[in-house]
Amino acid sequence: MNREEIILAIKDIITTIAPDEDVGSLKNDVRLREQIELDSMDFLDIVMELRKRYGVQVPEEDYKELATLDGCVAYLSPKLQGKVLKVGV
Amino acid sequence: MAQNRYDAIVIGAGMSGLAAGIRLAQFGKRVVVLEKHALWGGLNSFYKRGGRRYDTGLHALTNFVPKGTKSTPLAKLLRQLRISYDELNLHEQTWSRVCLGDITLRFANQFGLLAEDVAAAFPAEKDAFARLVDEVRTFDAFDAEAPVRSARAEIRRFLRDPLLIEALLVPICWYGSAREDDIDWDQFVILFRSLFLEGFARPAGGIKPFLDLLLARYRAEGGELRTRAGVERILFDAHSAARGVRLEDGTELESDCVLSSAGYPETMALAGRPTTEADVGRLSFVEIVHVLDRTSAALGNDATITFFTTQREFGWRRPETLVDTHTGVICCSDNYATHDPQRDGVLRITSLANYDLWCALDEAPYRAAKVAAESAILDAAAAFAFDPRPHRIASDMFTPRTLRHYTGHIGGTVYGSPHKRRDGRSGVKNLHLIGTDQGLLGIVGSMLSGVSMANRHALMETRANQLS
Ligand SMILES: Cc1cc2nc3c(=O)[nH]c(=O)nc-3n(C[C@H](O)[C@H](O)[C@H](O)COP(=O)(O)OP(=O)(O)OC[C@H]3O[C@@H](n4cnc5c(N)ncnc54)[C@H](O)[C@@H]3O)c2cc1C
């Protein structure tokens, strides 16, 4: 997956776990928590969905890497290499 | 995976067990919820008698917030379980009140009513009360490492008038204190928010549709529920870690993750571990339900819940007698903005009771004691609502004995052990506590407990457990 696809993948996961949030206008370099209501339970869900959809494992120690969309891209790029974007699952 | 091997085993199909089950199944874990009884729901279940369906405990779903309110316990819970707000089909309370002798404070789903009544009854405390409320709004009540503090002592830092302190403690202890004469400060904060800053509602049709929703959700995610499947004991491996459970019928199920909602002393008993008397709560209840031939409003009471004490002294402790009629909770389940076609009046009254005394009675004296307790309670409560007896169509009553039978709680407790284990640790590897004795109470609270403990002990991965 490339950068755009990873961002789409994360936005799609957020839509699944928090259908009432608007992901359209999310900025890439601002902490997700500052833009929409996401608490630590929601971050766990992002991680669990990454695992369910893409088989990617993220240990608790690394949750902080997912704080922004840019952070997600940097951290997940190697793990998502060669994987296919799944949206609307 | 072998047929009797699971990613997680949940003991108890109460609110916390079902919520934990949904979370685990949602992420593809192989999970089984084991329930001793034929029905699910635990303390918030339902049963049929004389062709009529009764809820076992439902007074109010606390933590009510309007649709779209974010970051509250109800909103978090729904998000975690992926249930939409509309599916709950909630109907709001009219208003409720605390009566401390001749002092009455009303409250509703808008906080302003309580603030007004406090200011009217305790003008000198108006500003101090506002400061207490600010503290309650901002305090971090979910820090599992924080030391246990007395709510009374903390409230005294803000309020001076002992009657106002008492009046606030009445509904809060009634809806969740496992400690006599006090409550843990963090629990006070959580309950204050859930009762006063948030509010009360009732799922249309009572608890059954709500439970149907949870169960359907759980099954749709692939979860397995076994009823009449009481756990007889916890099984251990050679390193004293839990490795599964043995059921009463001899079946053995294996898992490295056992979540128990049976209660702390009860779970320790299943594990063959000692506990002390101080781990067992002392508070038990009787509850009377009356179905009426007309609505509660027609009988002159349009409050949803009334928490009362007949004197200006509360006395949240085990009575020396079978029941204590001087304090109680009156719930008129028909006083919700509901459109249920079947709109009988329904009155419930809950009173404190002494477990040991009820259990010492033989069958005939037990039945006589129920009749006597019922009439004493109805006499006391009539001053705060109405006397339902002339309008009774049907009625039922439970005692500490019923509670013990249906919950398995030692001492017939409702709110469990006075010593909560906020991190869910049981002291046994692979065995974790959820629900009542983890520290969160009520429907929303115990479900959040199931969710957060499932997250922490069964879903979240750390580098250490990824390697193993
Ligand atoms: C009369 C009454 C009224 C209430 N009213 C309200 C209300 O209006 N609003 C509200 O929010 N809360 C109310 N509550 C509180 C609420 O019901 C509880 O806080 C909540 O349901 C607790 O859920 P739980 O899952 O922690 O425990 P429980 O409901 O106790 O569930 C535990 C389950 O484990 C099962 N179990 C125990 N031992 C075993 C074993 N060895 N093997 C298998 N299964 C076992 C039990 O049968 C039970 O089903 C009320 C409680 C009572 C008693």
Coordinates of C-alpha atoms and ligand atoms in Angstrom, one line a residue:
Chain A
M1 CA 0.0 0.0 0.0
N2 CA 1.2 3.5 -0.8
R3 CA 0.8 6.6 1.4
E4 CA -2.6 7.5 0.0
E5 CA -3.9 4.0 0.5
I6 CA -2.7 3.8 4.0
I7 CA -4.5 7.1 4.9
L8 CA -7.7 5.7 3.2
A9 CA -7.3 2.5 5.1
I10 CA -7.1 4.3 8.5
K11 CA -9.9 6.7 7.6
D12 CA -12.1 3.7 6.6
I13 CA -11.3 2.0 9.9
I14 CA -12.2 5.2 11.9
T15 CA -15.5 5.3 10.0
T16 CA -16.3 1.8 11.0
I17 CA -15.6 2.3 14.7
A18 CA -16.9 5.9 15.0
P19 CA -19.5 6.3 12.3
D20 CA -20.6 9.7 13.6
E21 CA -17.2 11.3 13.0
D22 CA -16.3 13.2 9.8
V23 CA -13.0 11.8 8.5
G24 CA -13.2 13.8 5.2
S25 CA -11.4 16.9 6.6
L26 CA -8.8 15.2 8.8
K27 CA -5.4 16.9 8.6
N28 CA -2.4 14.5 8.2
D29 CA 0.0 16.2 10.5
V30 CA -2.4 17.0 13.5
R31 CA -3.1 14.5 16.2
L32 CA -6.2 12.6 15.5
R33 CA -7.4 13.0 19.0
E34 CA -7.3 16.8 18.6
Q35 CA -9.5 16.6 15.5
I36 CA -12.1 14.0 16.4
E37 CA -13.3 12.2 19.5
L38 CA -11.0 9.2 19.9
D39 CA -10.0 7.8 23.2
S40 CA -7.6 5.0 24.1
M41 CA -10.3 2.4 23.7
D42 CA -10.8 3.7 20.1
F43 CA -7.1 3.4 19.4
L44 CA -7.3 -0.2 20.5
D45 CA -10.0 -0.7 17.9
I46 CA -8.0 0.9 15.2
V47 CA -5.2 -1.6 16.0
M48 CA -7.7 -4.5 16.2
E49 CA -9.1 -3.6 12.8
L50 CA -5.6 -3.4 11.3
R51 CA -5.1 -6.9 12.6
K52 CA -8.4 -8.2 11.4
R53 CA -8.1 -6.7 7.9
Y54 CA -4.4 -6.8 7.2
G55 CA -2.9 -9.2 9.7
V56 CA -0.8 -6.4 11.1
Q57 CA 0.2 -6.5 14.8
V58 CA 0.8 -3.4 16.8
P59 CA 1.9 -3.8 20.4
E60 CA 0.6 -1.4 23.0
E61 CA 4.0 0.2 23.3
D62 CA 3.7 1.5 19.7
Y63 CA 0.2 3.0 19.9
K64 CA 1.8 6.4 20.2
E65 CA 3.2 6.0 16.7
L66 CA -0.4 6.2 15.3
A67 CA -1.2 9.6 16.8
T68 CA -1.4 11.4 13.5
L69 CA -2.1 10.1 9.9
D70 CA 1.4 10.9 9.0
G71 CA 2.6 8.8 11.9
C72 CA 0.4 6.0 10.7
V73 CA 1.9 6.1 7.3
A74 CA 5.5 6.1 8.7
Y75 CA 4.8 3.3 11.1
L76 CA 2.6 1.1 9.0
S77 CA 4.3 1.4 5.6
P78 CA 6.7 -1.4 6.1
K79 CA 4.1 -3.6 7.7
L80 CA 1.5 -3.0 5.0
Q81 CA 3.9 -3.5 2.1
G82 CA 2.4 -5.7 -0.6
K83 CA -1.0 -5.7 1.2
V84 CA -4.2 -4.7 -0.6
L85 CA -6.4 -1.9 0.6
K86 CA -9.8 -3.1 1.9
V87 CA -12.5 -0.5 2.4
G88 CA -16.1 -0.7 3.5
V89 CA -15.8 -4.1 5.2
Chain B
M1 CA -8.2 -25.4 17.6
A2 CA -9.4 -28.4 19.7
Q3 CA -13.2 -28.3 20.3
N4 CA -12.9 -27.6 24.0
R5 CA -10.2 -25.0 23.6
Y6 CA -11.1 -21.3 23.5
D7 CA -9.3 -18.0 23.2
A8 CA -11.3 -16.8 26.2
I9 CA -13.9 -18.1 28.6
V10 CA -16.3 -15.8 30.3
I11 CA -18.0 -16.8 33.5
G12 CA -21.5 -15.4 33.8
A13 CA -24.0 -14.0 31.2
G14 CA -24.8 -10.9 33.0
M15 CA -24.3 -7.4 31.5
S16 CA -20.5 -7.5 32.0
G17 CA -20.1 -11.0 30.6
L18 CA -22.2 -10.4 27.5
A19 CA -20.4 -7.1 26.8
A20 CA -17.0 -8.8 27.2
G21 CA -18.2 -11.6 24.9
I22 CA -19.3 -9.2 22.2
R23 CA -15.9 -7.5 22.2
L24 CA -14.0 -10.7 22.0
A25 CA -16.2 -12.2 19.3
Q26 CA -16.0 -9.0 17.3
F27 CA -12.3 -9.5 16.8
G28 CA -12.5 -13.1 15.8
K29 CA -11.7 -14.6 19.2
R30 CA -13.2 -18.0 19.9
V31 CA -15.2 -17.2 23.1
V32 CA -17.8 -19.0 25.2
V33 CA -19.9 -17.3 27.9
L34 CA -20.9 -19.8 30.6
E35 CA -24.1 -19.1 32.6
K36 CA -25.3 -21.2 35.5
H37 CA -28.9 -20.3 35.0
A38 CA -31.3 -21.1 32.2
L39 CA -31.6 -17.3 31.4
W40 CA -29.1 -14.6 30.8
G41 CA -28.9 -11.1 32.1
G42 CA -27.7 -11.9 35.7
L43 CA -29.0 -9.2 38.1
N44 CA -30.8 -7.5 35.2
S45 CA -32.7 -10.4 33.9
F46 CA -36.4 -11.2 33.4
Y47 CA -38.8 -14.0 34.3
K48 CA -42.4 -15.0 33.8
R49 CA -44.9 -15.5 36.5
G50 CA -48.7 -15.9 36.3
G51 CA -48.4 -15.2 32.5
R52 CA -46.7 -11.9 33.1
R53 CA -43.1 -10.9 32.3
Y54 CA -41.2 -9.2 35.1
D55 CA -37.8 -7.5 34.9
T56 CA -35.7 -8.7 37.8
G57 CA -34.1 -5.4 38.7
L58 CA -34.6 -2.7 36.1
H59 CA -35.3 0.7 37.7
A60 CA -33.4 2.9 35.3
L61 CA -30.7 2.8 32.8
T62 CA -28.4 5.4 34.3
N63 CA -25.8 7.4 32.3
F64 CA -28.6 8.6 29.9
V65 CA -27.4 11.3 27.5
P66 CA -29.1 12.6 24.4
K67 CA -28.2 11.2 21.0
G68 CA -24.9 12.6 19.7
T69 CA -23.4 13.4 23.1
K70 CA -19.8 12.3 22.9
S71 CA -17.2 11.0 25.4
T72 CA -19.6 9.9 28.0
P73 CA -19.8 6.3 29.3
L74 CA -22.9 5.5 27.3
A75 CA -21.4 6.9 24.1
K76 CA -18.2 5.0 24.6
L77 CA -20.0 1.8 25.3
L78 CA -22.1 2.0 22.2
R79 CA -19.1 2.7 20.1
Q80 CA -17.1 -0.2 21.5
L81 CA -20.0 -2.6 21.0
R82 CA -20.9 -1.1 17.6
I83 CA -24.5 -0.6 18.7
S84 CA -26.3 2.4 17.4
Y85 CA -28.0 4.8 19.9
D86 CA -31.4 4.3 18.2
E87 CA -31.3 0.6 18.7
L88 CA -31.6 1.0 22.4
N89 CA -34.9 2.7 22.0
L90 CA -34.6 4.7 25.2
H91 CA -37.3 6.7 26.9
E92 CA -36.4 9.4 29.4
Q93 CA -37.5 9.7 32.9
T94 CA -40.0 12.4 34.0
W95 CA -38.0 13.6 37.0
S96 CA -36.8 12.0 40.2
R97 CA -36.2 13.1 43.8
V98 CA -34.4 12.5 47.1
C99 CA -36.5 12.8 50.2
L100 CA -34.5 13.1 53.4
G101 CA -37.2 13.4 56.0
D102 CA -39.0 16.6 55.1
I103 CA -36.3 17.9 52.7
T104 CA -36.8 17.2 49.0
L105 CA -34.4 17.7 46.2
R106 CA -35.6 17.0 42.7
F107 CA -33.4 16.1 39.8
A108 CA -34.0 15.3 36.1
N109 CA -32.1 14.7 32.9
Q110 CA -31.3 18.5 32.9
F111 CA -28.9 19.2 35.7
G112 CA -30.5 22.6 36.4
L113 CA -33.3 21.2 38.5
L114 CA -31.0 19.7 41.1
A115 CA -28.9 22.9 41.3
E116 CA -32.0 24.9 41.8
D117 CA -33.4 22.7 44.5
V118 CA -30.1 22.6 46.3
A119 CA -29.9 26.4 46.2
A120 CA -33.5 26.7 47.5
A121 CA -33.1 24.2 50.3
F122 CA -29.5 25.0 51.2
P123 CA -28.9 28.6 50.2
A124 CA -25.6 28.9 52.1
E125 CA -24.2 25.9 50.2
K126 CA -25.0 27.1 46.7
D127 CA -21.5 28.1 45.7
A128 CA -19.8 25.2 47.5
F129 CA -22.1 22.8 45.7
A130 CA -21.1 24.4 42.4
R131 CA -17.5 23.8 43.3
L132 CA -18.2 20.2 44.3
V133 CA -19.9 19.7 40.9
D134 CA -16.8 21.2 39.1
E135 CA -14.6 18.7 41.0
V136 CA -16.9 15.8 40.0
R137 CA -16.8 16.9 36.4
T138 CA -13.0 17.0 36.1
F139 CA -11.8 14.4 38.6
D140 CA -10.0 11.4 37.0
A141 CA -12.1 8.6 38.4
F142 CA -10.6 5.8 36.3
D143 CA -7.1 5.8 37.7
A144 CA -6.8 2.2 38.8
E145 CA -3.6 3.0 40.8
A146 CA -5.1 5.8 42.9
P147 CA -5.6 5.0 46.6
V148 CA -9.2 4.3 47.9
R149 CA -10.6 7.4 49.5
S150 CA -13.8 8.0 51.5
A151 CA -16.4 10.0 49.6
R152 CA -17.7 11.5 52.9
A153 CA -14.2 12.9 53.7
E154 CA -13.8 14.3 50.2
I155 CA -17.3 15.9 50.1
R156 CA -16.6 17.6 53.4
R157 CA -13.8 19.5 51.8
F158 CA -16.6 21.3 49.9
L159 CA -19.8 21.1 51.8
R160 CA -20.5 22.0 55.4
D161 CA -24.2 21.1 55.9
P162 CA -24.4 17.5 57.0
L163 CA -28.0 17.3 55.7
L164 CA -26.9 18.2 52.2
I165 CA -24.1 15.6 52.3
E166 CA -26.6 13.0 53.6
A167 CA -29.1 13.9 50.9
L168 CA -26.6 13.5 48.1
L169 CA -25.3 10.2 49.5
V170 CA -28.8 8.6 49.6
P171 CA -29.3 8.0 45.8
I172 CA -25.6 7.4 45.2
C173 CA -25.2 4.7 47.8
W174 CA -28.5 3.2 46.8
Y175 CA -27.3 2.9 43.2
G176 CA -23.9 1.5 43.9
S177 CA -22.2 1.5 47.3
A178 CA -20.9 -1.9 48.5
R179 CA -19.5 -0.1 51.6
E180 CA -21.6 0.6 54.7
D181 CA -22.2 4.3 55.6
D182 CA -19.9 5.5 52.8
I183 CA -18.7 5.0 49.3
D184 CA -15.3 5.1 47.6
W185 CA -14.7 8.6 46.3
D186 CA -14.0 7.5 42.7
Q187 CA -17.3 5.6 42.7
F188 CA -19.1 8.6 44.1
V189 CA -17.8 10.6 41.2
I190 CA -18.8 8.0 38.6
L191 CA -22.3 7.7 40.1
F192 CA -22.8 11.4 40.6
R193 CA -22.1 11.9 36.9
S194 CA -24.3 8.9 35.9
L195 CA -27.3 10.0 38.0
F196 CA -27.2 13.7 38.1
L197 CA -25.0 15.1 35.3
E198 CA -26.3 12.4 32.9
G199 CA -29.6 10.9 33.8
F200 CA -32.2 8.1 33.7
A201 CA -33.9 6.4 30.9
R202 CA -35.6 3.1 30.2
P203 CA -35.3 0.9 27.1
A204 CA -38.8 0.5 25.6
G205 CA -40.3 -2.8 26.7
G206 CA -37.9 -3.2 29.6
I207 CA -34.8 -5.3 29.9
K208 CA -35.8 -8.1 27.6
P209 CA -35.5 -6.3 24.3
F210 CA -32.2 -4.8 25.5
L211 CA -30.8 -8.3 26.3
D212 CA -32.2 -9.6 23.0
L213 CA -30.1 -6.9 21.3
L214 CA -26.9 -7.9 23.1
L215 CA -27.4 -11.6 22.6
A216 CA -28.2 -11.1 18.9
R217 CA -25.1 -9.0 18.5
Y218 CA -22.9 -11.6 20.4
R219 CA -24.2 -14.5 18.2
A220 CA -23.9 -12.5 15.0
E221 CA -20.2 -12.0 15.8
G222 CA -19.9 -15.8 16.3
G223 CA -19.9 -16.0 20.1
E224 CA -21.2 -19.0 21.9
L225 CA -23.5 -18.9 25.0
R226 CA -24.0 -21.9 27.1
T227 CA -26.8 -21.7 29.7
R228 CA -27.3 -24.2 32.6
A229 CA -23.5 -24.4 32.4
G230 CA -22.4 -23.5 35.9
V231 CA -18.6 -23.4 36.5
E232 CA -17.7 -25.8 39.3
R233 CA -14.0 -24.8 39.5
I234 CA -11.1 -23.2 37.8
L235 CA -8.5 -25.5 36.5
F236 CA -4.7 -24.8 36.9
D237 CA -1.6 -25.8 35.1
A238 CA 1.6 -26.9 36.7
H239 CA 2.7 -23.3 37.2
S240 CA -0.5 -22.3 39.2
A241 CA -1.9 -20.4 36.2
A242 CA -5.5 -20.9 35.2
R243 CA -5.8 -23.1 32.2
G244 CA -9.6 -23.5 32.0
V245 CA -12.7 -24.4 33.9
R246 CA -14.6 -27.5 34.9
L247 CA -18.4 -27.3 34.6
E248 CA -20.9 -28.8 37.1
D249 CA -21.6 -31.6 34.6
G250 CA -18.0 -32.5 34.4
T251 CA -17.2 -30.9 31.0
E252 CA -13.7 -29.3 30.9
L253 CA -13.0 -26.3 28.8
E254 CA -9.6 -24.8 28.2
S255 CA -8.3 -21.3 27.8
D256 CA -5.4 -19.1 28.8
C257 CA -7.9 -16.3 29.5
V258 CA -10.7 -16.7 32.0
L259 CA -12.8 -13.6 32.7
S260 CA -15.1 -14.0 35.7
S261 CA -18.2 -11.9 36.6
A262 CA -19.1 -14.2 39.5
G263 CA -17.6 -11.7 42.1
Y264 CA -14.3 -11.7 43.9
P265 CA -14.9 -14.0 46.8
E266 CA -17.1 -16.2 44.6
T267 CA -14.3 -16.5 42.0
M268 CA -11.7 -17.2 44.6
A269 CA -13.9 -20.0 45.9
L270 CA -14.1 -21.5 42.4
A271 CA -10.3 -21.2 42.3
G272 CA -9.9 -22.9 45.7
R273 CA -8.2 -19.7 47.1
P274 CA -8.9 -18.3 50.5
T275 CA -10.6 -14.9 51.1
T276 CA -11.4 -13.1 54.3
E277 CA -14.7 -12.1 55.7
A278 CA -13.9 -8.5 54.9
D279 CA -14.1 -9.4 51.2
V280 CA -17.8 -10.2 51.5
G281 CA -20.3 -7.3 51.3
R282 CA -22.8 -6.8 54.1
L283 CA -25.5 -5.2 52.1
S284 CA -28.5 -7.1 50.8
F285 CA -31.9 -6.1 49.6
V286 CA -35.6 -7.1 49.4
E287 CA -37.6 -5.8 46.5
I288 CA -41.3 -5.7 46.0
V289 CA -43.0 -5.3 42.5
H290 CA -46.6 -4.4 42.2
V291 CA -48.5 -4.3 38.9
L292 CA -51.4 -1.8 39.2
D293 CA -54.8 -1.4 37.6
R294 CA -54.0 2.2 36.7
T295 CA -50.9 4.3 36.1
S296 CA -48.8 5.7 38.9
A297 CA -49.6 9.2 37.7
A298 CA -53.3 8.5 38.2
L299 CA -52.5 7.5 41.7
G300 CA -50.8 10.9 42.3
N301 CA -47.1 10.2 41.7
D302 CA -45.4 11.3 38.5
A303 CA -41.8 11.0 39.7
T304 CA -39.8 8.2 38.1
I305 CA -37.6 7.3 41.1
T306 CA -37.9 8.4 44.7
F307 CA -35.0 7.8 47.1
F308 CA -36.3 8.2 50.6
T309 CA -35.3 8.2 54.2
T310 CA -38.1 8.7 56.8
Q311 CA -35.8 10.6 59.1
R312 CA -33.0 13.1 58.3
E313 CA -30.5 10.4 58.9
F314 CA -29.6 7.9 56.2
G315 CA -28.1 4.8 57.7
W316 CA -26.7 2.9 54.8
R317 CA -25.9 -0.3 56.6
R318 CA -27.0 -3.9 57.3
P319 CA -30.1 -3.7 59.5
E320 CA -30.3 -5.7 62.8
T321 CA -33.8 -6.8 61.6
L322 CA -35.0 -8.6 58.5
V323 CA -35.6 -5.4 56.7
D324 CA -35.1 -1.7 57.3
T325 CA -38.1 0.3 56.3
H326 CA -36.7 3.7 57.1
T327 CA -34.9 4.1 53.8
G328 CA -35.7 2.8 50.3
V329 CA -36.1 3.4 46.6
I330 CA -39.5 3.7 44.9
C331 CA -39.5 3.2 41.2
C332 CA -42.6 3.9 39.0
S333 CA -41.5 2.1 35.8
D334 CA -44.5 3.6 34.0
N335 CA -43.2 7.1 34.6
Y336 CA -41.0 7.2 31.5
A337 CA -41.9 9.0 28.4
T338 CA -42.9 5.8 26.8
H339 CA -45.3 4.7 24.1
D340 CA -45.6 1.1 25.4
P341 CA -49.1 0.1 24.4
Q342 CA -49.4 -2.0 27.6
R343 CA -49.3 0.7 30.2
D344 CA -50.1 -0.8 33.5
G345 CA -48.7 1.1 36.4
V346 CA -45.7 -0.7 37.9
L347 CA -44.3 0.1 41.3
R348 CA -41.1 -1.3 42.7
I349 CA -39.7 -0.7 46.2
T350 CA -36.3 -1.7 47.3
S351 CA -35.3 -1.9 51.0
L352 CA -32.2 -2.9 52.9
A353 CA -32.2 -6.4 54.4
N354 CA -30.2 -8.7 56.6
Y355 CA -29.0 -11.7 54.7
D356 CA -28.2 -13.9 57.7
L357 CA -31.6 -13.4 59.3
W358 CA -33.5 -14.3 56.1
C359 CA -31.4 -17.4 55.6
A360 CA -32.0 -18.6 59.1
L361 CA -35.7 -19.0 58.5
D362 CA -37.4 -22.3 57.7
E363 CA -39.9 -22.4 54.8
A364 CA -43.2 -21.4 56.7
P365 CA -41.6 -18.6 58.8
Y366 CA -39.9 -17.4 55.6
R367 CA -43.2 -17.0 53.8
A368 CA -44.7 -15.3 56.8
A369 CA -41.7 -13.0 57.1
K370 CA -42.2 -12.0 53.4
V371 CA -45.8 -11.0 54.0
A372 CA -44.9 -9.0 57.1
A373 CA -42.0 -7.3 55.5
E374 CA -44.0 -6.4 52.5
S375 CA -46.7 -4.7 54.5
A376 CA -44.2 -2.8 56.7
I377 CA -42.4 -1.5 53.6
L378 CA -45.6 -0.5 51.8
D379 CA -46.7 1.4 54.9
A380 CA -43.4 3.3 55.1
A381 CA -43.2 4.1 51.4
A382 CA -46.8 5.3 51.1
A383 CA -45.9 8.6 52.5
F384 CA -43.5 9.2 49.6
A385 CA -45.6 7.8 46.7
F386 CA -48.9 6.0 47.3
D387 CA -50.3 2.8 48.7
P388 CA -50.5 0.4 45.8
R389 CA -52.5 -2.3 47.7
P390 CA -56.0 -1.2 46.6
H391 CA -54.9 -1.3 43.0
R392 CA -52.8 -4.4 42.9
I393 CA -53.3 -6.7 39.9
A394 CA -50.2 -8.9 40.5
S395 CA -47.2 -8.7 42.7
D396 CA -43.9 -10.4 43.5
M397 CA -41.1 -10.0 45.9
F398 CA -37.5 -11.1 46.2
T399 CA -35.3 -11.4 49.3
P400 CA -31.6 -11.9 50.0
R401 CA -32.3 -15.7 49.6
T402 CA -33.5 -15.1 46.1
L403 CA -30.5 -13.0 45.4
R404 CA -28.1 -15.6 46.6
H405 CA -29.9 -18.3 44.6
Y406 CA -29.8 -16.3 41.3
T407 CA -26.5 -14.5 41.6
G408 CA -24.5 -16.9 43.6
H409 CA -23.2 -13.9 45.5
I410 CA -22.1 -14.9 49.0
G411 CA -24.1 -12.9 51.5
G412 CA -26.8 -12.2 49.0
T413 CA -25.1 -9.0 48.0
V414 CA -26.1 -6.9 45.0
Y415 CA -23.1 -4.6 44.8
G416 CA -20.7 -7.3 45.7
S417 CA -17.5 -6.9 47.7
P418 CA -16.6 -3.6 49.4
H419 CA -13.0 -4.0 48.1
K420 CA -13.0 -3.4 44.4
R421 CA -10.2 -4.6 42.2
R422 CA -10.0 -1.8 39.7
D423 CA -7.4 -3.4 37.5
G424 CA -9.3 -6.7 37.3
R425 CA -6.5 -8.7 38.8
S426 CA -7.6 -11.7 40.7
G427 CA -4.1 -12.7 42.0
V428 CA -4.2 -15.8 39.8
K429 CA -2.5 -15.7 36.4
N430 CA -4.9 -15.9 33.4
L431 CA -7.9 -15.2 35.6
H432 CA -9.4 -11.7 35.6
L433 CA -12.4 -10.1 37.2
I434 CA -15.1 -8.2 35.3
G435 CA -18.3 -6.6 36.4
T436 CA -19.5 -5.9 39.9
D437 CA -16.2 -6.6 41.8
Q438 CA -14.0 -4.9 39.2
G439 CA -15.7 -1.8 40.5
L440 CA -18.2 -0.6 37.9
L441 CA -21.8 -1.0 38.7
G442 CA -25.2 -0.6 37.0
I443 CA -26.1 -1.7 33.5
V444 CA -23.8 0.8 31.6
G445 CA -21.0 0.5 34.3
S446 CA -20.9 -3.3 34.4
M447 CA -20.9 -3.5 30.6
L448 CA -18.1 -1.0 30.4
S449 CA -16.2 -3.1 32.9
G450 CA -16.7 -6.2 30.7
V451 CA -15.5 -4.2 27.6
S452 CA -12.5 -2.6 29.3
M453 CA -11.3 -5.8 31.0
A454 CA -11.7 -7.8 27.7
N455 CA -9.7 -5.0 26.0
R456 CA -7.0 -5.1 28.6
H457 CA -6.6 -8.7 29.3
A458 CA -7.7 -10.4 26.1
L459 CA -7.3 -8.1 23.2
M460 CA -4.4 -5.7 23.8
E461 CA -1.1 -7.0 22.8
T462 CA 2.2 -6.0 24.3
R463 CA 5.7 -6.7 22.9
A464 CA 6.1 -9.3 25.7
N465 CA 3.0 -11.3 24.9
Q466 CA 3.5 -11.1 21.1
L467 CA 6.8 -12.9 21.6
S468 CA 5.4 -15.6 23.7
Ligands
LIG1 C1 -33.0 -5.4 42.3 C2 -31.9 -4.8 41.5 C3 -32.2 -3.6 40.7 C4 -31.2 -3.1 39.9 N1 -31.5 -2.0 39.2 C5 -30.7 -1.5 38.3 C6 -31.1 -0.4 37.5 O1 -32.2 0.0 37.5 N2 -30.2 0.1 36.7 C7 -28.9 -0.3 36.7 O2 -28.1 0.2 35.9 N3 -28.5 -1.3 37.5 C8 -29.3 -1.9 38.3 N4 -28.9 -2.9 39.1 C9 -27.5 -3.2 39.1 C10 -27.1 -4.0 37.9 O3 -28.1 -5.0 37.7 C11 -25.8 -4.7 38.2 O4 -24.8 -3.8 38.6 C12 -25.3 -5.4 36.9 O5 -26.3 -6.1 36.3 C13 -24.1 -6.3 37.3 O6 -23.7 -7.1 36.2 P1 -22.5 -8.1 36.3 O7 -22.4 -8.7 34.9 O8 -21.4 -7.5 36.9 O9 -23.0 -9.2 37.3 P2 -24.2 -10.2 37.4 O10 -25.4 -9.6 36.8 O11 -24.2 -10.7 38.8 O12 -23.8 -11.4 36.5 C14 -23.0 -12.5 36.9 C15 -23.6 -13.7 36.2 O13 -22.7 -14.8 36.6 C16 -23.4 -16.0 36.8 N5 -22.6 -16.9 37.6 C17 -22.2 -16.7 38.8 N6 -21.5 -17.8 39.2 C18 -21.4 -18.6 38.2 C19 -20.7 -19.9 37.9 N7 -20.0 -20.5 38.9 N8 -20.9 -20.4 36.7 C20 -21.6 -19.8 35.7 N9 -22.2 -18.7 35.9 C21 -22.1 -18.0 37.1 C22 -24.6 -15.5 37.5 O14 -25.7 -16.4 37.4 C23 -24.9 -14.2 36.7 O15 -25.8 -14.4 35.6 C24 -29.9 -3.6 39.9 C25 -29.6 -4.7 40.6 C26 -30.6 -5.3 41.4 C27 -30.3 -6.6 42.1

